[in-house]
Coordinates of C-alpha atoms in Angstrom, one line a residue:
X84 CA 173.9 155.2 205.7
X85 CA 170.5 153.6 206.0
X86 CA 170.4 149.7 205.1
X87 CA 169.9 146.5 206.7
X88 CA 172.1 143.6 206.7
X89 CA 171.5 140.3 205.5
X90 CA 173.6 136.9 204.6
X91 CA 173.9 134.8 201.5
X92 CA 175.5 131.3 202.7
X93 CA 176.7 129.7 199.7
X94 CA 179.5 127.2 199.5
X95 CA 179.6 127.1 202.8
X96 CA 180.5 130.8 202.8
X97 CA 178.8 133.7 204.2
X98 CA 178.5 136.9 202.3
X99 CA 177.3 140.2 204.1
X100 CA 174.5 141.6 202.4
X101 CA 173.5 145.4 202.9
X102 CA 170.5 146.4 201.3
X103 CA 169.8 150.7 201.4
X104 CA 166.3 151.6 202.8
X105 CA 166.3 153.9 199.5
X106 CA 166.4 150.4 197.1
X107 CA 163.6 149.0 199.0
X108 CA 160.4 149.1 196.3
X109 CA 158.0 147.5 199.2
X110 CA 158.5 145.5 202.2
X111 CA 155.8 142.7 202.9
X112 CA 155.4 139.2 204.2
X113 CA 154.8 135.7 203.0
X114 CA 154.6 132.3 203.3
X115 CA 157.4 130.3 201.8
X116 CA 158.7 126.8 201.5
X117 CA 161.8 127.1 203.0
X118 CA 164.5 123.9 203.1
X119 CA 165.2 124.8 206.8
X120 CA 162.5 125.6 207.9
X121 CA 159.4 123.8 206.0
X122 CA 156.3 126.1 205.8
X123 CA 156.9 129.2 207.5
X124 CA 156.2 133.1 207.2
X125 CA 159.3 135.2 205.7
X126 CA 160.4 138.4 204.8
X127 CA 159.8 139.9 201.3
X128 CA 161.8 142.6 200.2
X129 CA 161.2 143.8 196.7
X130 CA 164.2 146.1 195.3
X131 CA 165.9 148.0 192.6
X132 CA 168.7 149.5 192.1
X133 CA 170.0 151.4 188.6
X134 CA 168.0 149.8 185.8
X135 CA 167.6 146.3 187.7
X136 CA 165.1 145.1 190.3
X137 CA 165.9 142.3 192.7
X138 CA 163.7 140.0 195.5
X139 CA 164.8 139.1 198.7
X140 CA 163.5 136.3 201.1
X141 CA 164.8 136.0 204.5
X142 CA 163.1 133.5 206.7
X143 CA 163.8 133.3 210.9
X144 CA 166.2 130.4 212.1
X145 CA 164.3 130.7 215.5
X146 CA 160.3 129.2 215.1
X147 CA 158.3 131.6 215.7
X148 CA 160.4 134.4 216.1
X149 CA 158.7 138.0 214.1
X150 CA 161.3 140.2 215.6
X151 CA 163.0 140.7 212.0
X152 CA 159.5 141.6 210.1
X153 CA 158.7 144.4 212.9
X154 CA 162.3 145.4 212.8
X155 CA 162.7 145.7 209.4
X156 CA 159.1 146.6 208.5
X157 CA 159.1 149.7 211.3
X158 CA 162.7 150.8 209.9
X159 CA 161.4 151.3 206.5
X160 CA 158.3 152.8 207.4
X161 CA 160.2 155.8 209.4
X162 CA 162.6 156.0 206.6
X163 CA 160.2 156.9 204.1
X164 CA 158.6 159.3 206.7
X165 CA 161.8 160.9 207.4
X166 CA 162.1 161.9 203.2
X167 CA 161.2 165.4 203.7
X168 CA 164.2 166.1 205.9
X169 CA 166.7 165.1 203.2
X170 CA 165.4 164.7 199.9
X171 CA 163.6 167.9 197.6
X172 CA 160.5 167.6 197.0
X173 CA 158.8 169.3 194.0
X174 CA 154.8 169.5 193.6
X175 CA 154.5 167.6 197.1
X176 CA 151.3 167.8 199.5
X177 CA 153.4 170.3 201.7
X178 CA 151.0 173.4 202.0
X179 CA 147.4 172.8 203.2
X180 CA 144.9 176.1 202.7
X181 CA 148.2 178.0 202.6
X182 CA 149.8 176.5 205.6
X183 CA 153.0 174.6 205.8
X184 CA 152.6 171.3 206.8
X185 CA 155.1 171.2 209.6
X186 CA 157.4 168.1 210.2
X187 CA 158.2 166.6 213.7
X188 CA 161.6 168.6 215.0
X189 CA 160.7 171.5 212.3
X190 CA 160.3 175.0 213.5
X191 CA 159.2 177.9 211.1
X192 CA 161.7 180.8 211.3
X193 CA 160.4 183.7 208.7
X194 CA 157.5 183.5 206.2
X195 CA 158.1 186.4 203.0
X196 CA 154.8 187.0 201.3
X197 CA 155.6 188.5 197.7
X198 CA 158.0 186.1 196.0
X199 CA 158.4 185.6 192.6
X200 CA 159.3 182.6 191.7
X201 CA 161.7 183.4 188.4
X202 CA 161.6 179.7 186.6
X203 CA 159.4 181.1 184.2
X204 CA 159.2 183.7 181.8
X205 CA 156.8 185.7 183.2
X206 CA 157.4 184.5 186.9
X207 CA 154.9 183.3 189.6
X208 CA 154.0 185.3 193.0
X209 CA 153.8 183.1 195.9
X210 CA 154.8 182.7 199.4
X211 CA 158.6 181.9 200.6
X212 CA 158.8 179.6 204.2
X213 CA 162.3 179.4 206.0
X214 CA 162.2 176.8 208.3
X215 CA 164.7 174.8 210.6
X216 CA 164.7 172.1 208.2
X217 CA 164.4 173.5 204.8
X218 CA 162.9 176.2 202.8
X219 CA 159.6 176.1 201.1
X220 CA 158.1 178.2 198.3
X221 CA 154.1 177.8 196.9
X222 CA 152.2 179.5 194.4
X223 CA 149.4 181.9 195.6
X224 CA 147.1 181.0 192.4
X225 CA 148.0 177.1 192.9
X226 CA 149.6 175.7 196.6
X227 CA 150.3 172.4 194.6
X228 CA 152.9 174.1 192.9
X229 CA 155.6 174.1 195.2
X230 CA 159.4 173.0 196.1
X231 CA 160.2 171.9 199.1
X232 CA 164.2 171.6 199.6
X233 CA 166.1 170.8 202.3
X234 CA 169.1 172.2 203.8
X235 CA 171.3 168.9 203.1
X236 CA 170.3 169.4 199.5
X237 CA 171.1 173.5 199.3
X238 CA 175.0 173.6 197.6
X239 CA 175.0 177.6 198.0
X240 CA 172.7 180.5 198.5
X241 CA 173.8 183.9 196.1
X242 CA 172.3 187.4 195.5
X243 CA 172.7 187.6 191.6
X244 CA 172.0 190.0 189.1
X245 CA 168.9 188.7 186.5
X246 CA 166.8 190.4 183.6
X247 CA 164.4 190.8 187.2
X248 CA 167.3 192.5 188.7
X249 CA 168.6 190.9 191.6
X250 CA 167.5 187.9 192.7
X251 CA 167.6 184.8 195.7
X252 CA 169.7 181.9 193.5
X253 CA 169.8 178.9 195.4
X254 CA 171.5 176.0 194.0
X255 CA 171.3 172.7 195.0
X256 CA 173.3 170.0 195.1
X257 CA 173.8 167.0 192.4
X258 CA 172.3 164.5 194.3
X259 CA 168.9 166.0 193.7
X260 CA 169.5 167.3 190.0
X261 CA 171.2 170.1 190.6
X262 CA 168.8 172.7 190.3
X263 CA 169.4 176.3 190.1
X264 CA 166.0 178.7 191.6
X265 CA 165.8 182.3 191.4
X266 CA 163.4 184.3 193.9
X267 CA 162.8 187.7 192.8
X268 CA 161.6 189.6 196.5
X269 CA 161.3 193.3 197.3
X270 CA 162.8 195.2 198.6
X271 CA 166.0 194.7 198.7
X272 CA 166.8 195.5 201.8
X273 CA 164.1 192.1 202.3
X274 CA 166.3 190.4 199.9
X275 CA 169.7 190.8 201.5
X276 CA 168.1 189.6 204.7
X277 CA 166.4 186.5 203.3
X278 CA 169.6 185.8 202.1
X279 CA 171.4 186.8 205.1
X280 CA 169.4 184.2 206.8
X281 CA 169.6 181.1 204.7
X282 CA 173.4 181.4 204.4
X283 CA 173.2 181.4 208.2
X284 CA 170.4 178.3 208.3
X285 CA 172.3 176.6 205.6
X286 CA 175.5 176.6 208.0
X287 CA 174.1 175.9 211.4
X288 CA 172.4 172.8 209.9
X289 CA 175.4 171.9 207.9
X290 CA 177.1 171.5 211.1
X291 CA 174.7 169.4 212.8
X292 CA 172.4 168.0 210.5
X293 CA 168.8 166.6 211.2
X294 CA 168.0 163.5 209.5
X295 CA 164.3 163.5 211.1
X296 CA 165.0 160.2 213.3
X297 CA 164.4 160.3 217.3
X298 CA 165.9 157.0 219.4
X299 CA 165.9 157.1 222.7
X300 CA 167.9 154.7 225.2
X301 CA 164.5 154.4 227.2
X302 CA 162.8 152.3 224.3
X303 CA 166.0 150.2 224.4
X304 CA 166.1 149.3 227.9
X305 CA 161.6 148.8 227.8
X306 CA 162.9 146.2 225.4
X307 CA 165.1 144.4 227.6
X308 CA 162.7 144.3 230.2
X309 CA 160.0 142.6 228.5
X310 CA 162.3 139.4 227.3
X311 CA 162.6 137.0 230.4
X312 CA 165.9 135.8 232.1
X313 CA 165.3 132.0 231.8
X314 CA 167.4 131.2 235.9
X315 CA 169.7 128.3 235.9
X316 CA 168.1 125.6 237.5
X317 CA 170.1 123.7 240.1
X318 CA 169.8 119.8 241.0
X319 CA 170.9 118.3 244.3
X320 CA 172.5 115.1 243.6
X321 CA 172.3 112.8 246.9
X322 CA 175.4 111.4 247.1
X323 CA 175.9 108.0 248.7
X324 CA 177.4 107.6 252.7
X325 CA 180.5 106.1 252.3
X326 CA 181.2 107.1 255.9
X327 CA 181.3 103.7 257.3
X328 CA 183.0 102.1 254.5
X329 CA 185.8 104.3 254.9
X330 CA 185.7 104.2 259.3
X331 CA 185.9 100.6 258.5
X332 CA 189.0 100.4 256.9
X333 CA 190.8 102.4 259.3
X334 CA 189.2 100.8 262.3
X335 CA 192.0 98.3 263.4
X336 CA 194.2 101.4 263.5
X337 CA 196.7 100.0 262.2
X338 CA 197.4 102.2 258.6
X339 CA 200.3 101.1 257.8
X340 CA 199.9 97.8 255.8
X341 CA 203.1 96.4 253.9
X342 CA 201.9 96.5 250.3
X343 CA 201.0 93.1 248.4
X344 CA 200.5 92.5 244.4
X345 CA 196.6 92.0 243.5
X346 CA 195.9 90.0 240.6
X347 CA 192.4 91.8 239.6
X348 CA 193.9 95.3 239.1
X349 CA 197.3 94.1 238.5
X350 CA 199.3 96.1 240.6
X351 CA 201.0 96.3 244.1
X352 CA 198.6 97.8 247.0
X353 CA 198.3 98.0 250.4
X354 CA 197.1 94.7 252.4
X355 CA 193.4 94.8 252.7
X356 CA 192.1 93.9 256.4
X357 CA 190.1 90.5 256.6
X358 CA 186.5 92.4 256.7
X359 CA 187.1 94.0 253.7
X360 CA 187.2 93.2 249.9
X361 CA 188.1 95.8 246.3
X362 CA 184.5 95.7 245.5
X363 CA 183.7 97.5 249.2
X364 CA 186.7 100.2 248.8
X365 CA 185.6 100.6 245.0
X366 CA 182.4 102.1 246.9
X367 CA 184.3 105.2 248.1
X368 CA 184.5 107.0 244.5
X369 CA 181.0 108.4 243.8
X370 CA 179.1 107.2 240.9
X371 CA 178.8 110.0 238.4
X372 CA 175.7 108.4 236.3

């Protein structure tokens, strides 16, 4: 799943709020009037979903924090990059002067010359592309008219008998309309290995799929580096000497004083020596201002 994740406070209640890369119609920003925050820069996301269309502003608790536009803003941008991988694509900009336009992570595997492309009546000749990602067929008279279509998107790959005679069908799935295509290629010896060798794409890449996204732990860590560890700082307090008050009361050496009631903290303690007073013992317990 590719979304982000916002939250809606209302009533004093947060709601999670995932928003799919897919809905996202543009993603800008703009300066907004925010309660919290006053004039500040926030984050407009303009969305649909079904047959309604919705706008998004999220603004940074932290002044002058960006981190959420980049993030956000990046994310999208490699989604929308990363279509080809996952979505068919018919009458793209995928064949330049008869040459595939090859994606990051794609590898061409065979490339059939002579295909007939069976969606009309009278068929079109072009070129047929198996890649690592997908398979690819163009018109020789016209490259613009192509179909690109991904191995995600492929439901099943047949050998089936037409008014052609047998042909490629390759049926994709209902996410992307559920098209059936019929490739017409000769011999059919070619045919049967074609075939032989989607069915055998189409189940490696099921099992480990490409969505077209790289990450590495590296870019994760650069990022860590370049945010700064603010130190603890540490204050010596100077505590007052209350050495001498303390030698003082102990200097008769006599510590065992019979204990007498004092009217200013209203309680029994231990005689006091004539030298001595509450106010210069009180002087023993550190002030903590």
């Amino acid at each position: 799943m590719f979304q982000i994740c916002g939250k809606i406070k209302k009533f004093d209640l947060t709601f999670p709020l995932p928003i799919g890369f897919n809905c996202i119609v543009s993603a800008t920003t703009k300066v907004v009037n925010s309660k919290l925050r006053g004039t500040t820069e926030a984050l407009h996301l303009l969305t649909k979903f079904n047959n309604s269309r919705f706008e998004f502003i999220f603004t940074n608790l932290v002044s002058g924090n960006t981190r959420h536009f980049t993030s956000v803003m990046g994310v999208h941008k490699a989604y929308l990059s990363s279509k080809p991988y996952r979505e068919l694509k018919l009458r793209g900009a995928v064949v330049r002067h008869k040459q595939l336009v090859i994606l990051p992570l794609e590898q061409i595997c065979d490339m059939v010359d002579g295909v007939w492309n069976l969606s009309s009546d009278q068929g079109n000749l072009g070129s047929f592309i198996v890649t690592s990602i997908r398979l690819v067929w163009f018109a020789e008279m016209n490259e613009n008219f192509n179909i690109s279509l991904p191995y995600l998107q492929i439901s099943s790959v047949k050998i089936r008998d037409s008014r052609f005679g047998p042909a490629l069908v390759v049926e994709s799935k209902p996410g992307s309309g559920a098209y059936v295509l019929g490739f017409k290629i000769d011999p059919i010896s070619k045919l049967q290995q074609v075939a032989k060798e989607l069915s055998s794409m189409l189940e490696i890449h099921s099992a480990s799929p490409e969505f077209g996204v790289e990450y590495s732990l590296s870019d994760q860590a650069v990022l860590a580096e370049t945010v700064p560890i603010k130190e603890p700082e540490f204050v010596e307090v100077e505590e007052e000497d209350v050495t001498g008050v303390t030698a003082a009361h102990y200097s008769d050496g006599s510590q065992d004083r019979p204990p007498v009631y004092s009217n200013e903290l209203g309680l029994a303690i231990e005689a006091l020596a004539d030298s001595q007073s509450l106010s210069s013992l009180w002087q023993i317990v550190p002030s903590k201002a």
